[in-house]
Amino acid sequence: MRKKLLLLALMVCAAVTAQTENRQIKVTENIAYRTDVGPSTVLDMAEPLFGEKSNRAAILIIHGGGWSAGSKNDLVYRSLMVDMALKGYVVCNMNYRLVQEAPMPACIEDVKSAVNWMKSNAERLGIDANRIGTYGHSAGGHLSLMAGLTAGVACAAGGAPPTEIGNPNIPWSEHPEWWPIGYIGQSETPFLVLQGGEDPIVKPNLTEDWVTKMQKAGARVDYVKVHGDHGVAFDKQLEFTRPALDAFFARHLKHEDQTASFEQMKVVEFGGNGPHKAIAVREKSLPDFVVYRPLNMDAAMIEGRPRMFETRQLPKKKLPVLVWCNGGCMDTSIGYENMLSEVASYGYVVVAIGEMQMIAQHEKDQHTPSSMVRKALDWIEEQAKTPGSPYYNKIDTDKIAAAGHSCGGAQVLANAADPRLKTYLILNAGMGKMTMADASSKSLKRLHAPILYLVGGKSDVAWQNAQMDYKAIKHVPVVLADNTQSGHGGTYEQPHGGDNARMVRAWLDWQLKGKEENKKLFIDGDLSTYDGFTMMHKNYKPRK
């Protein structure tokens, strides 16, 4: 057994924590956690030399490599071990017998042995045997989930974890007891699964099948899906996956106030084009909605960027809100996620009606009541004033808009009288003489703020109704924009939501962020960057 003392300075970025802190850890290498099967069953251990010396939370890292390659010495795993130790965990980074040395399920047995070694030596190691979590990627992700299902750990996380062998011709598929799919509903352990949406090795559909089945069985499974291949959570897209992993372990091992309140996360189009990478989350306190928001809301609140060597604290502004209603009044925003993620990446919090779908499941779509708009408004108001919420003191509840497509536009109009709404966006929709989603032409009289109609030319089935609404509105500013060739479906499913999304953001920037230069688009009719659009407005009075 060889010991090293690593003196490592953890320099925490001042922009994140406004402080620096020196921390030391001790790394002990090649500790045998079992001695009956050969030299492969060893682990390295990193111990914090700061903070408490007993009853500490612990993490076991399990390397990947297709069960036939890889090592605890891989830089990714060593770096993770050091990083988590600097966060105050006792971290073990293990090797196990590869399949060419001992066939499956030897590697599963070795992980159980490593967990048992940590538990049986808990007092000597200064750890709490009831607060051990596991993490691995790929084959290591599979072994981590198996530890959560069979080894009695406190929590288990896996990146790109094989939950079953998709090919029935492989002999391993004949043993469901070797795979997480064989244990549906048989664990109370919390899980976190990190998955690349374009992973060619571990297919997302198999991962999602396990996640869905476990959740339906009552298991606690947080799921994070990010655009990318098999390297997601290993050496790619870490800006999304590492905060989720850190929050998961903090919540379940340190029992700290959770820094992430969501149970599922999705990253759409790599987080959007805006200055603040966006995520889509299903909040535990609002399960029938998706919240699209900047990953780092604190950074999104900062106005401007510091100049080199500038030390003054830049001003912050709370984030405005958009409540979104779907076409068909459906309970999923997946058809609009490109646009909604794009809007969020420019510093907005979007609360969208409908449960999160990782992939489109239209056969499950259901109609939603217009009262869900009020539910979204009530929720965001409550979160904005609740200490401990990730939205606390970050939301400007005086800057809220509501938008909807087609039937969703009617849902917006059904809530026109709500005083919390400061502007409305009616996309490919209009009431005309019809009644829909608790709204009718009478709803127009309840408008009390500027409203944008955005339609798709005469082929848009809502075009005529929007024209009638425009003529009928006499008492609030109204703009009618026409993307003449886009039809009823608009451009919302195009990359980043297309031109319609750009116009939605321009309207929000004007109405909620006070960017008066956008009047050139809506009032002066400067459509130089919008091919095929026309624009008209009325009832507009210049702001004092």
Coordinates of C-alpha atoms in Angstrom, one line a residue:
M1 CA 0.0 0.0 0.0
R2 CA 1.5 3.3 -1.1
K3 CA 0.5 6.6 0.4
K4 CA 0.7 10.1 -1.1
L5 CA -0.1 13.3 0.5
L6 CA -1.4 15.7 -2.1
L7 CA -1.5 19.4 -1.1
L8 CA -4.0 20.9 -3.4
A9 CA -5.3 24.4 -3.4
L10 CA -8.9 24.7 -4.4
M11 CA -9.3 28.1 -6.0
V12 CA -13.0 28.8 -6.2
C13 CA -13.8 31.4 -8.9
A14 CA -14.6 34.7 -7.3
A15 CA -17.5 35.3 -9.8
V16 CA -19.2 32.2 -8.3
T17 CA -18.5 32.4 -4.6
A18 CA -16.7 35.6 -4.1
Q19 CA -14.0 33.9 -2.0
T20 CA -11.0 31.6 -2.2
E21 CA -10.2 28.7 0.1
N22 CA -7.2 26.4 0.6
R23 CA -8.1 22.8 1.2
Q24 CA -6.0 19.7 1.6
I25 CA -6.7 16.0 0.9
K26 CA -4.8 12.8 1.4
V27 CA -4.8 10.1 -1.3
T28 CA -4.0 6.5 -0.4
E29 CA -3.5 4.2 -3.4
N30 CA -4.1 0.5 -4.0
I31 CA -6.0 -0.5 -0.9
A32 CA -7.2 -4.1 -1.2
Y33 CA -10.9 -4.3 -0.5
R34 CA -10.9 -8.1 -1.0
T35 CA -8.0 -10.5 -0.9
D36 CA -9.5 -13.7 -2.1
V37 CA -9.6 -13.2 -5.9
G38 CA -6.3 -11.7 -7.1
P39 CA -4.7 -8.3 -7.4
S40 CA -7.5 -6.5 -9.4
T41 CA -9.7 -5.8 -6.4
V42 CA -8.1 -2.6 -5.1
L43 CA -9.1 1.0 -4.7
D44 CA -7.7 4.4 -4.1
M45 CA -9.1 6.6 -1.4
A46 CA -9.1 10.4 -1.1
E47 CA -9.8 11.9 2.4
P48 CA -10.4 15.5 3.2
L49 CA -8.0 16.9 5.8
F50 CA -10.5 19.6 6.7
G51 CA -13.9 19.6 8.3
E52 CA -15.3 16.8 10.4
K53 CA -13.1 13.7 10.9
S54 CA -15.9 11.2 11.5
N55 CA -19.3 10.3 10.1
R56 CA -18.5 11.8 6.8
A57 CA -20.4 11.2 3.5
A58 CA -18.6 8.9 1.1
I59 CA -18.7 8.2 -2.7
L60 CA -17.5 5.1 -4.5
I61 CA -16.4 5.7 -8.2
I62 CA -16.6 2.8 -10.6
H63 CA -14.8 3.1 -13.9
G64 CA -16.2 2.3 -17.4
G65 CA -14.7 0.4 -20.3
G66 CA -17.3 -2.1 -21.4
W67 CA -16.5 -4.4 -18.4
S68 CA -13.3 -5.4 -20.3
A69 CA -11.1 -2.3 -20.2
G70 CA -10.6 0.9 -18.2
S71 CA -9.0 1.5 -14.9
K72 CA -9.3 3.7 -11.7
N73 CA -6.2 5.4 -13.0
D74 CA -8.0 7.0 -16.0
L75 CA -7.6 10.7 -15.6
V76 CA -11.3 11.4 -15.7
Y77 CA -11.9 9.2 -12.6
R78 CA -8.8 10.4 -10.7
S79 CA -9.8 14.0 -11.3
L80 CA -13.4 13.3 -10.2
M81 CA -12.1 11.6 -7.0
V82 CA -10.0 14.6 -6.1
D83 CA -12.7 17.1 -7.0
M84 CA -15.3 15.3 -4.8
A85 CA -12.9 15.0 -1.9
L86 CA -12.2 18.7 -2.1
K87 CA -16.0 19.1 -1.7
G88 CA -15.8 17.2 1.7
Y89 CA -16.5 13.6 0.7
V90 CA -14.4 10.6 1.4
V91 CA -14.0 9.1 -2.1
C92 CA -13.0 5.6 -3.1
N93 CA -12.1 5.0 -6.7
M94 CA -12.1 1.2 -7.5
N95 CA -10.8 -1.4 -9.9
Y96 CA -12.8 -4.6 -10.4
R97 CA -12.2 -7.9 -12.2
L98 CA -12.7 -7.4 -15.9
V99 CA -14.6 -10.1 -17.8
Q100 CA -11.5 -11.6 -19.3
E101 CA -10.2 -12.3 -15.8
A102 CA -13.5 -13.4 -14.3
P103 CA -16.8 -13.7 -16.2
M104 CA -20.0 -11.7 -15.4
P105 CA -21.3 -11.3 -12.7
A106 CA -17.8 -11.1 -11.0
C107 CA -17.7 -7.3 -11.5
I108 CA -21.1 -6.9 -9.8
E109 CA -19.9 -8.9 -6.9
D110 CA -16.7 -6.9 -6.6
V111 CA -18.7 -3.6 -6.4
K112 CA -20.7 -5.2 -3.6
S113 CA -17.5 -6.2 -1.9
A114 CA -16.1 -2.6 -2.2
V115 CA -19.3 -1.2 -0.6
N116 CA -19.2 -3.8 2.2
W117 CA -15.5 -3.0 2.8
M118 CA -16.4 0.7 3.2
K119 CA -19.3 -0.1 5.5
S120 CA -17.3 -2.6 7.7
N121 CA -14.4 -0.1 8.0
A122 CA -16.6 2.9 8.3
E123 CA -15.4 3.9 11.8
R124 CA -11.8 3.6 10.9
L125 CA -12.3 5.5 7.7
G126 CA -14.3 8.2 9.4
I127 CA -17.4 7.7 7.2
D128 CA -21.1 7.1 7.9
A129 CA -22.0 3.7 6.6
N130 CA -25.5 4.9 5.9
R131 CA -24.2 7.7 3.7
I132 CA -22.4 6.0 0.9
G133 CA -23.2 6.8 -2.7
T134 CA -21.9 5.4 -6.0
Y135 CA -21.1 6.9 -9.4
G136 CA -19.9 5.4 -12.7
H137 CA -20.0 6.0 -16.4
S138 CA -21.0 3.5 -19.1
A139 CA -20.1 0.0 -17.7
G140 CA -19.4 1.8 -14.4
G141 CA -22.8 3.4 -14.7
H142 CA -24.4 -0.1 -14.9
L143 CA -22.4 -1.3 -11.9
S144 CA -23.3 1.9 -10.0
L145 CA -27.1 1.3 -10.6
M146 CA -26.6 -2.3 -9.6
A147 CA -25.1 -1.2 -6.4
G148 CA -28.1 1.0 -5.8
L149 CA -30.4 -2.0 -6.5
T150 CA -28.5 -4.7 -4.6
A151 CA -25.8 -3.4 -2.4
G152 CA -27.7 -1.1 0.0
V153 CA -26.1 2.2 -0.8
A154 CA -27.7 5.5 0.1
C155 CA -27.9 6.7 -3.6
A156 CA -26.5 5.8 -7.0
A157 CA -25.7 7.8 -10.1
G158 CA -24.8 6.6 -13.6
G159 CA -23.7 8.3 -16.8
A160 CA -24.8 6.4 -20.0
P161 CA -25.6 3.3 -17.9
P162 CA -26.6 0.1 -19.8
T163 CA -29.8 -0.9 -18.0
E164 CA -30.2 -4.0 -20.2
I165 CA -28.5 -5.8 -23.1
G166 CA -30.6 -4.8 -26.1
N167 CA -29.4 -7.7 -28.3
P168 CA -31.2 -10.9 -27.2
N169 CA -28.5 -13.0 -28.9
I170 CA -25.9 -12.0 -26.4
P171 CA -25.8 -14.6 -23.6
W172 CA -25.7 -11.9 -20.9
S173 CA -29.3 -11.0 -21.9
E174 CA -30.4 -14.3 -20.4
H175 CA -29.7 -13.1 -16.9
P176 CA -32.0 -10.2 -15.9
E177 CA -30.6 -10.4 -12.4
W178 CA -27.4 -8.8 -13.8
W179 CA -29.2 -5.8 -15.1
P180 CA -31.2 -2.9 -13.7
I181 CA -34.2 -3.9 -15.9
G182 CA -34.5 -7.0 -13.7
Y183 CA -35.3 -5.0 -10.6
I184 CA -38.2 -2.7 -11.5
G185 CA -39.8 -1.3 -8.4
Q186 CA -37.5 -3.3 -6.1
S187 CA -35.5 -0.4 -4.5
E188 CA -36.1 2.6 -2.4
T189 CA -32.6 4.0 -3.3
P190 CA -32.6 7.4 -5.1
F191 CA -31.0 7.3 -8.6
L192 CA -29.6 9.8 -11.0
V193 CA -29.2 8.9 -14.6
L194 CA -27.3 11.1 -17.1
Q195 CA -27.8 10.3 -20.8
G196 CA -26.6 11.6 -24.1
G197 CA -29.5 12.1 -26.5
E198 CA -27.5 10.8 -29.5
D199 CA -25.5 8.1 -27.7
P200 CA -24.8 5.3 -30.3
I201 CA -23.6 2.8 -27.7
V202 CA -26.1 3.1 -24.9
K203 CA -29.3 3.8 -26.6
P204 CA -31.4 6.5 -25.0
N205 CA -34.7 4.6 -25.6
L206 CA -33.5 1.7 -23.5
T207 CA -32.3 4.1 -20.7
E208 CA -35.7 5.9 -20.8
D209 CA -37.6 2.7 -20.7
W210 CA -35.9 1.8 -17.4
V211 CA -36.3 5.3 -16.0
T212 CA -40.0 5.4 -16.9
K213 CA -40.7 1.9 -15.5
M214 CA -38.9 2.7 -12.3
Q215 CA -40.7 6.0 -11.9
K216 CA -44.1 4.4 -12.5
A217 CA -43.2 1.8 -9.9
G218 CA -42.7 4.6 -7.4
A219 CA -38.9 4.7 -7.5
R220 CA -37.0 8.0 -7.1
V221 CA -35.1 8.4 -10.4
D222 CA -33.8 11.8 -11.5
Y223 CA -33.1 11.8 -15.2
V224 CA -30.9 14.3 -17.1
K225 CA -30.8 14.1 -20.9
V226 CA -28.3 16.2 -22.8
H227 CA -27.5 16.5 -26.5
G228 CA -24.4 14.5 -27.3
D229 CA -22.9 11.0 -27.7
H230 CA -21.4 8.5 -25.3
G231 CA -19.0 11.0 -23.9
V232 CA -21.8 13.0 -22.1
A233 CA -21.1 13.1 -18.4
F234 CA -17.7 11.6 -19.0
D235 CA -15.7 14.3 -20.8
K236 CA -18.5 16.2 -22.6
Q237 CA -21.3 18.5 -21.6
L238 CA -20.0 18.6 -18.1
E239 CA -21.3 22.1 -17.6
F240 CA -24.8 20.5 -17.4
T241 CA -24.1 17.1 -15.9
R242 CA -21.7 18.0 -13.1
P243 CA -24.1 20.5 -11.4
A244 CA -26.8 17.8 -11.4
L245 CA -24.4 15.2 -10.0
D246 CA -23.1 17.6 -7.3
A247 CA -26.7 18.5 -6.3
F248 CA -27.8 14.9 -6.2
F249 CA -25.0 13.9 -3.8
A250 CA -25.4 17.0 -1.7
R251 CA -29.1 16.2 -1.4
H252 CA -28.9 12.5 -0.6
L253 CA -25.5 12.2 1.2
K254 CA -25.0 15.5 3.0
H255 CA -28.7 16.2 3.4
E256 CA -28.1 19.8 2.5
D257 CA -30.8 22.1 1.1
Q258 CA -31.0 20.9 -2.4
T259 CA -29.3 23.2 -4.9
A260 CA -31.4 21.7 -7.7
S261 CA -35.1 21.2 -7.0
F262 CA -35.8 19.2 -10.2
E263 CA -36.2 15.5 -10.8
Q264 CA -35.7 15.5 -14.5
M265 CA -33.5 17.7 -16.7
K266 CA -33.1 18.0 -20.4
V267 CA -30.8 20.2 -22.5
V268 CA -32.3 21.3 -25.8
E269 CA -30.1 22.3 -28.8
F270 CA -27.0 22.5 -26.5
G271 CA -28.7 25.2 -24.4
G272 CA -29.6 27.7 -27.0
N273 CA -27.8 30.6 -28.8
G274 CA -28.1 33.1 -25.9
P275 CA -25.4 34.1 -23.5
H276 CA -26.8 31.9 -20.7
K277 CA -27.0 28.1 -21.5
A278 CA -30.5 27.0 -20.8
I279 CA -31.9 23.8 -19.3
A280 CA -35.4 22.3 -19.2
V281 CA -36.4 20.8 -15.9
R282 CA -39.4 19.1 -14.3
E283 CA -39.7 20.6 -10.8
K284 CA -40.7 18.3 -7.9
S285 CA -43.1 21.0 -6.8
L286 CA -44.7 21.5 -10.2
P287 CA -44.7 18.1 -11.9
D288 CA -47.3 18.9 -14.7
F289 CA -45.1 21.6 -16.2
V290 CA -41.7 22.1 -17.7
V291 CA -39.5 25.1 -16.6
Y292 CA -37.0 26.3 -19.2
R293 CA -34.5 28.5 -17.5
P294 CA -30.8 29.5 -17.5
L295 CA -28.6 26.9 -16.0
N296 CA -26.9 29.6 -13.9
M297 CA -29.7 32.0 -12.9
D298 CA -27.3 34.1 -10.8
A299 CA -25.1 34.8 -13.8
A300 CA -28.1 35.5 -16.0
M301 CA -29.2 38.3 -13.6
I302 CA -25.9 40.2 -14.1
E303 CA -26.3 43.2 -16.3
G304 CA -23.4 43.5 -18.8
R305 CA -20.0 41.9 -18.5
P306 CA -17.0 43.2 -16.5
R307 CA -14.1 44.8 -18.3
M308 CA -10.6 43.3 -17.8
F309 CA -9.3 44.1 -14.3
E310 CA -12.6 45.6 -13.3
T311 CA -13.4 45.0 -9.6
R312 CA -16.8 46.8 -9.2
Q313 CA -19.8 44.6 -8.6
L314 CA -22.0 44.6 -11.7
P315 CA -25.7 45.3 -11.1
K316 CA -28.2 42.5 -11.1
K317 CA -31.8 42.4 -12.4
K318 CA -34.3 39.7 -11.6
L319 CA -35.4 37.5 -14.4
P320 CA -38.7 38.1 -16.3
V321 CA -41.1 35.2 -16.8
L322 CA -43.0 33.7 -19.7
V323 CA -46.0 31.4 -19.1
W324 CA -46.4 29.1 -22.1
C325 CA -49.6 27.3 -23.4
N326 CA -49.3 24.6 -26.1
G327 CA -51.1 24.2 -29.4
G328 CA -54.2 22.0 -29.1
C329 CA -54.2 22.9 -25.4
M330 CA -52.1 19.8 -25.0
D331 CA -50.1 18.8 -21.9
T332 CA -46.6 18.8 -23.5
S333 CA -44.4 21.6 -24.7
I334 CA -42.0 19.2 -26.6
G335 CA -43.0 20.7 -30.0
Y336 CA -42.0 24.1 -28.8
E337 CA -38.9 23.3 -26.8
N338 CA -36.5 24.7 -29.4
M339 CA -38.1 28.1 -29.1
L340 CA -38.6 28.0 -25.3
S341 CA -35.1 26.9 -24.6
E342 CA -33.8 29.7 -26.9
V343 CA -35.9 32.3 -25.1
A344 CA -34.6 31.0 -21.7
S345 CA -31.0 31.3 -22.9
Y346 CA -31.5 35.0 -23.2
G347 CA -32.3 35.4 -19.5
Y348 CA -36.0 34.4 -19.1
V349 CA -37.7 31.8 -16.9
V350 CA -40.4 30.0 -19.0
V351 CA -43.1 28.0 -17.2
A352 CA -44.7 25.7 -19.8
I353 CA -47.8 23.7 -19.4
G354 CA -47.4 19.9 -19.7
E355 CA -45.3 17.2 -18.2
M356 CA -41.8 16.7 -19.5
Q357 CA -41.3 14.3 -22.4
M358 CA -37.8 13.2 -23.3
I359 CA -39.0 12.1 -26.7
A360 CA -42.4 12.9 -28.3
Q361 CA -45.2 10.6 -27.1
H362 CA -48.2 12.1 -28.8
E363 CA -50.4 9.1 -28.1
K364 CA -50.3 10.2 -24.4
D365 CA -51.2 13.8 -25.0
Q366 CA -54.2 15.1 -23.1
H367 CA -56.1 18.4 -23.1
T368 CA -55.4 20.9 -20.3
P369 CA -57.7 23.4 -18.6
S370 CA -57.0 27.1 -18.9
S371 CA -56.8 27.3 -15.1
M372 CA -53.2 25.9 -15.5
V373 CA -52.1 29.4 -16.4
R374 CA -53.1 30.6 -12.9
K375 CA -51.4 27.6 -11.4
A376 CA -48.2 28.5 -13.2
L377 CA -48.5 32.1 -12.0
D378 CA -49.2 31.1 -8.4
W379 CA -46.2 28.7 -8.4
I380 CA -43.7 31.2 -9.7
E381 CA -44.9 33.9 -7.3
E382 CA -44.5 31.5 -4.4
Q383 CA -41.1 30.3 -5.5
A384 CA -39.8 33.8 -5.9
K385 CA -40.5 34.6 -2.2
T386 CA -39.6 31.2 -0.6
P387 CA -36.2 31.0 1.0
G388 CA -34.4 27.8 -0.2
S389 CA -36.1 27.8 -3.6
P390 CA -33.6 28.1 -6.5
Y391 CA -35.9 30.9 -7.8
Y392 CA -35.8 32.9 -4.5
N393 CA -35.1 36.5 -5.1
K394 CA -34.3 35.8 -8.8
I395 CA -37.7 36.3 -10.4
D396 CA -39.3 39.6 -11.3
T397 CA -42.9 39.0 -10.6
D398 CA -43.8 42.4 -12.1
K399 CA -42.4 41.3 -15.5
I400 CA -44.6 38.3 -16.5
A401 CA -45.9 37.5 -20.0
A402 CA -48.3 34.8 -21.2
A403 CA -48.0 33.2 -24.7
G404 CA -49.7 30.4 -26.5
H405 CA -50.0 28.7 -29.9
S406 CA -53.3 27.9 -31.5
C407 CA -55.6 26.7 -28.7
G408 CA -52.9 27.8 -26.3
G409 CA -53.5 31.3 -27.5
A410 CA -57.1 30.9 -26.4
Q411 CA -55.9 29.7 -23.0
V412 CA -53.9 33.0 -22.7
L413 CA -57.0 35.1 -23.6
A414 CA -59.1 33.1 -21.0
N415 CA -56.7 34.6 -18.4
A416 CA -56.5 38.1 -19.9
A417 CA -57.9 39.7 -16.8
D418 CA -55.2 38.4 -14.5
P419 CA -53.4 41.6 -13.3
R420 CA -50.0 39.7 -13.0
L421 CA -49.7 39.6 -16.8
K422 CA -47.9 42.6 -18.3
T423 CA -48.1 41.5 -21.9
Y424 CA -49.7 38.8 -24.1
L425 CA -48.5 36.8 -27.2
I426 CA -51.1 35.1 -29.3
L427 CA -49.4 32.9 -31.8
N428 CA -51.3 31.5 -34.8
A429 CA -54.5 32.0 -32.9
G430 CA -57.5 34.4 -32.6
M431 CA -61.0 34.2 -31.3
G432 CA -63.0 35.8 -34.0
K433 CA -66.6 34.7 -33.4
M434 CA -65.8 31.3 -31.9
T435 CA -65.5 30.1 -28.3
M436 CA -62.6 27.9 -27.3
A437 CA -60.7 27.0 -24.1
D438 CA -63.0 29.2 -21.9
A439 CA -62.3 32.2 -24.2
S440 CA -64.3 34.2 -26.7
S441 CA -64.4 37.6 -28.2
K442 CA -65.6 38.9 -24.8
S443 CA -62.2 38.0 -23.5
L444 CA -60.6 40.7 -25.6
K445 CA -62.4 43.3 -23.4
R446 CA -60.4 42.0 -20.4
L447 CA -57.0 42.8 -21.9
H448 CA -55.1 45.4 -19.9
A449 CA -51.6 45.3 -21.5
P450 CA -50.0 45.3 -24.9
I451 CA -50.6 42.2 -27.1
L452 CA -48.8 40.7 -30.0
Y453 CA -50.6 38.5 -32.6
L454 CA -48.2 36.4 -34.8
V455 CA -49.8 34.5 -37.6
G456 CA -48.7 32.5 -40.6
G457 CA -50.4 34.0 -43.7
K458 CA -53.7 33.2 -45.3
S459 CA -53.0 29.5 -45.2
D460 CA -53.0 29.7 -41.4
V461 CA -56.5 28.6 -40.2
A462 CA -56.2 31.3 -37.5
W463 CA -55.4 34.1 -39.8
Q464 CA -58.9 35.5 -40.3
N465 CA -59.8 35.3 -36.6
A466 CA -56.6 37.2 -35.7
Q467 CA -57.5 39.9 -38.2
M468 CA -61.0 40.1 -36.5
D469 CA -59.4 40.4 -33.1
Y470 CA -57.0 43.1 -34.2
K471 CA -59.9 45.2 -35.5
A472 CA -62.0 44.6 -32.3
I473 CA -59.3 45.6 -29.8
K474 CA -59.7 49.3 -29.1
H475 CA -58.3 49.9 -25.6
V476 CA -54.7 48.4 -25.5
P477 CA -51.8 48.5 -27.8
V478 CA -51.9 45.7 -30.4
V479 CA -49.4 44.5 -33.0
L480 CA -50.2 42.0 -35.7
A481 CA -47.2 40.3 -37.3
D482 CA -47.7 38.0 -40.3
N483 CA -45.1 35.5 -41.3
T484 CA -46.9 35.1 -44.6
Q485 CA -45.5 31.7 -45.7
S486 CA -45.2 29.8 -42.5
G487 CA -48.8 28.5 -42.1
H488 CA -50.5 27.5 -38.9
G489 CA -47.5 25.6 -37.6
G490 CA -45.2 28.5 -37.6
T491 CA -41.5 28.0 -37.2
Y492 CA -41.4 26.7 -33.7
E493 CA -39.9 23.3 -34.4
Q494 CA -37.1 24.8 -36.6
P495 CA -33.6 25.1 -35.1
H496 CA -33.9 27.5 -32.1
G497 CA -37.5 28.1 -33.1
G498 CA -36.8 29.9 -36.3
D499 CA -37.9 33.5 -37.2
N500 CA -41.1 33.3 -35.0
A501 CA -38.9 32.6 -32.0
R502 CA -36.7 35.6 -32.8
M503 CA -39.8 37.8 -33.0
V504 CA -41.2 36.4 -29.7
R505 CA -37.9 37.2 -28.0
A506 CA -37.8 40.7 -29.5
W507 CA -41.3 41.4 -28.2
L508 CA -40.4 40.1 -24.7
D509 CA -37.2 42.2 -24.7
W510 CA -39.2 45.3 -25.5
Q511 CA -42.1 44.7 -23.2
L512 CA -40.4 43.1 -20.2
K513 CA -36.8 44.3 -20.4
G514 CA -37.5 47.7 -21.7
K515 CA -35.4 47.5 -24.9
E516 CA -36.9 50.5 -26.7
E517 CA -34.8 49.9 -29.8
N518 CA -37.1 47.0 -30.6
K519 CA -39.8 49.6 -31.5
K520 CA -38.0 49.8 -34.9
L521 CA -39.4 46.3 -35.6
F522 CA -42.9 46.5 -34.1
I523 CA -43.8 50.2 -34.6
D524 CA -41.5 51.5 -37.4
G525 CA -41.9 48.2 -39.3
D526 CA -38.2 47.6 -39.9
L527 CA -38.4 44.0 -41.2
S528 CA -35.0 44.0 -42.8
T529 CA -34.0 40.8 -41.0
Y530 CA -37.4 39.1 -41.3
D531 CA -38.0 37.9 -44.8
G532 CA -41.7 37.4 -45.8
F533 CA -43.1 39.2 -42.8
T534 CA -45.6 42.1 -42.7
M535 CA -46.4 44.2 -39.6
M536 CA -49.2 46.6 -38.5
H537 CA -50.0 48.2 -35.1
K538 CA -52.6 50.4 -33.5
N539 CA -53.5 52.0 -30.1
Y540 CA -49.8 52.5 -29.4
K541 CA -48.9 55.4 -27.2
P542 CA -45.2 56.3 -26.7
R543 CA -44.0 55.6 -23.2
K544 CA -43.3 58.6 -21.0

